[in-house]
Every structure is written in structure tokens, then in C-alpha cells.
Coordinates of C-alpha atoms in Angstrom, one line a residue:
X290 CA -6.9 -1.0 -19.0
X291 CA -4.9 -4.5 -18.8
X292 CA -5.5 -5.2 -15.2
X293 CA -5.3 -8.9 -14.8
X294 CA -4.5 -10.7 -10.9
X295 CA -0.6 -11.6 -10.5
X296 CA 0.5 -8.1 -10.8
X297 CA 3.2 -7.6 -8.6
X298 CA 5.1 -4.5 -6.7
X299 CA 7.2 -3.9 -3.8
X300 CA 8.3 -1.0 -1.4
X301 CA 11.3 -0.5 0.3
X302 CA 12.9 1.6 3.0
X303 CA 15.0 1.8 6.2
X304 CA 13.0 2.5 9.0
X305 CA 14.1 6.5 9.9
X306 CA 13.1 8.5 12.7
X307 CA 10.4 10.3 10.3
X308 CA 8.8 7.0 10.1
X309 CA 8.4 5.8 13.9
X310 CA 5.1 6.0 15.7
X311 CA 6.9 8.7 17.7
X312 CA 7.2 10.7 15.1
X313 CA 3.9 10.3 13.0
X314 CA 2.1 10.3 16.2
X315 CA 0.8 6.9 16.2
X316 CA 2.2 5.7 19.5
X317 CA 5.2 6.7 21.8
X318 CA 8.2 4.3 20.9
X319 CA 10.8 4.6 17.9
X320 CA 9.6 1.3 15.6
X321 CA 7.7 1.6 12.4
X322 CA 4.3 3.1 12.4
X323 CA 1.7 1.0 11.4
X324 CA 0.2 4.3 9.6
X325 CA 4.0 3.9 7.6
X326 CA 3.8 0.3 6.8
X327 CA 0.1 1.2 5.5
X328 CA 1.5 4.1 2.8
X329 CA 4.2 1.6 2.0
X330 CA 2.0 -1.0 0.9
X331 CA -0.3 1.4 -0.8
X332 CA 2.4 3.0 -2.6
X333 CA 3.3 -0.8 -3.8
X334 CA -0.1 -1.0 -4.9
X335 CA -0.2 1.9 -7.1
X336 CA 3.4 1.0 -8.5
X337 CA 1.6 -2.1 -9.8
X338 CA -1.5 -1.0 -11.4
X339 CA 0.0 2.8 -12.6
X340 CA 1.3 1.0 -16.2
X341 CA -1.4 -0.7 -16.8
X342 CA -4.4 1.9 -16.6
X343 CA -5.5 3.9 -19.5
X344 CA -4.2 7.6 -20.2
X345 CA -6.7 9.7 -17.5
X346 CA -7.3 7.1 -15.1
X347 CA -6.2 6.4 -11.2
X348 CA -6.7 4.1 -8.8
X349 CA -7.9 5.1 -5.0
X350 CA -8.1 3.6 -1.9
X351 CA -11.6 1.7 -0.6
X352 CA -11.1 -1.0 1.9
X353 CA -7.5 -1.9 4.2
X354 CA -7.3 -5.0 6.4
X355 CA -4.0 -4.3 8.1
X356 CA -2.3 -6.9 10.4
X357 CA 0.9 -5.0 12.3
X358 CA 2.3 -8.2 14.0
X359 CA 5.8 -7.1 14.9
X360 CA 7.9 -4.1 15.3
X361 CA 10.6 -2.9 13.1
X362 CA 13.4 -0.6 15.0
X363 CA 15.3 2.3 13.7
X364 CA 17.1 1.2 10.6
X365 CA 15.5 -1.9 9.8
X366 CA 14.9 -3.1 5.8
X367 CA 11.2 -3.0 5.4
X368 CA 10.2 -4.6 2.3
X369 CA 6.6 -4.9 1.2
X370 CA 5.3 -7.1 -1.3
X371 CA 1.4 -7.1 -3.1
X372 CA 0.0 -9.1 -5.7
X373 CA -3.4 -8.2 -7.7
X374 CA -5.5 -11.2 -6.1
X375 CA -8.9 -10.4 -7.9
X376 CA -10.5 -7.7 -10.7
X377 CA -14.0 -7.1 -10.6
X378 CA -14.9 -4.4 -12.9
X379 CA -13.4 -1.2 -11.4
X380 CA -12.8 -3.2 -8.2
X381 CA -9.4 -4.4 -7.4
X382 CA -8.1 -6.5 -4.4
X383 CA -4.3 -7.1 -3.4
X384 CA -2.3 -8.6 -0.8
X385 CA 0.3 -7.8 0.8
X386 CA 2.8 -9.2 3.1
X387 CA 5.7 -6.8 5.1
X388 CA 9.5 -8.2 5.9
X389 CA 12.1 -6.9 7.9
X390 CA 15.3 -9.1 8.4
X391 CA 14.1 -10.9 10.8
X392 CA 10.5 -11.8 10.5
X393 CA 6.9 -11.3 8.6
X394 CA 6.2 -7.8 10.4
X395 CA 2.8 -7.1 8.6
X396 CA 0.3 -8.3 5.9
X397 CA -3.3 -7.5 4.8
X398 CA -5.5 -6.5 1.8
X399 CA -6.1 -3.4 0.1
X400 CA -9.1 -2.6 -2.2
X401 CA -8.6 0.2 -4.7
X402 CA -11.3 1.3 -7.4
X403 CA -10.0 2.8 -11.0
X404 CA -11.8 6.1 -11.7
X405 CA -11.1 8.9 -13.9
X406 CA -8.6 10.9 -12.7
X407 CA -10.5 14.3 -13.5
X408 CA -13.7 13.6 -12.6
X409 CA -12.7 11.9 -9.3
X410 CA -10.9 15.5 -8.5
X411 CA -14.2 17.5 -9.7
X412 CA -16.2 15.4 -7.4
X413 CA -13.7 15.6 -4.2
X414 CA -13.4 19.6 -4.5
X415 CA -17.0 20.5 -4.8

């Protein structure tokens, strides 16, 4: 494992009806979900880390501090940037800041713990 802090990733999409609060039951309007910006920033994470782990291991989710500060419409360019801010161990921290054309629409910090991919899945289905 060569996980060192300054390892970068970023997600991108245009904002669809399958991603709106509306749709993924968040809220009632058409904008971005804040449970969507969420997977897009964790997906980012994972993007960043996934080269860098040994054969057998995965990283999960432990911690999200999620700031949703503006709304994306229908067919808005999300983008989402992290950065690997700290390793401790197992533990890893990111940040992550969220762009639309027009302004910052999100940002936060995600914790995510390396395990062994087959043990983690032995424990979770028992």
C-alpha cells in the first residue's frame, strides 16, 4: 500500500433527472441531491486510492462531513474534486470541494478505512 496525502481524483456529471432530490427522494424540487453529490465525491475518493492499495484490499466509508451550499439545476456540470489530506494507519481523510459553472455548490471530508476486501465481506454477511 503507497498511500501518501496529495492523492487526487475527480467526478463528473450533468445533473439528470435520475439525480435530483425528486427523484432519489431527498426533497421535492429537480436540483442535485445532496445524497448524489455524496456518491460523487465518494466515488472520487475511491478513484484515488483504488491504484495504490495492495492486491485484496478496499477502502470503505467511516465518517462524511457534507456541506450542500447551493443547488445545481437540470443539466448543470458538477465536478468534484478530493485530495488525500492525512494517513493514519488504515485511516484515511480527504477533502473535497463540488463545482458547477457557476459557483462552489458543496465541500466536506470523507474518512475511509483500508480493509481486506474478503474478510470485510465475511464479516458484513454473517
Amino acid at each position: 500500500m503507497t498511500l501518501v496525502p496529495g492523492l487526487r481524483a475527480q467526478s463528473v456529471i450533468v445533473v439528470e433527472m435520475d439525480d435530483t432530490a425528486k427523484k432519489v427522494g431527498s426533497g421535492d424540487v429537480p436540483v442535485l441531491a445532496t445524497p448524489r453529490l455524496l456518491a460523487l465525491a465518494e466515488a472520487a475518493t475511491v478513484r484515488a486510492v483504488r491504484p495504490h492499495l495492495a492486491p485484496g484490499q478496499t477502502s470503505v466509508g467511516t465518517r462524511v462531513e457534507l456541506e450542500h451550499m447551493a443547488a445545481s439545476p437540470l443539466g448543470a456540470r458538477v465536478q468534484v474534486g478530493v485530495e488525500l489530506t492525512e494517513v493514519t494507519g488504515r485511516r484515511l481523510v480527504f477533502a473535497f470541494e463540488a463545482h458547477d459553472e457557476r459557483a462552489v455548490v458543496g465541500k466536506g471530508t470523507i474518512e475511509r478505512v483500508v480493509v481486506d476486501r474478503a474478510a470485510f465481506v465475511a464479516r458484513a454477511t454473517r
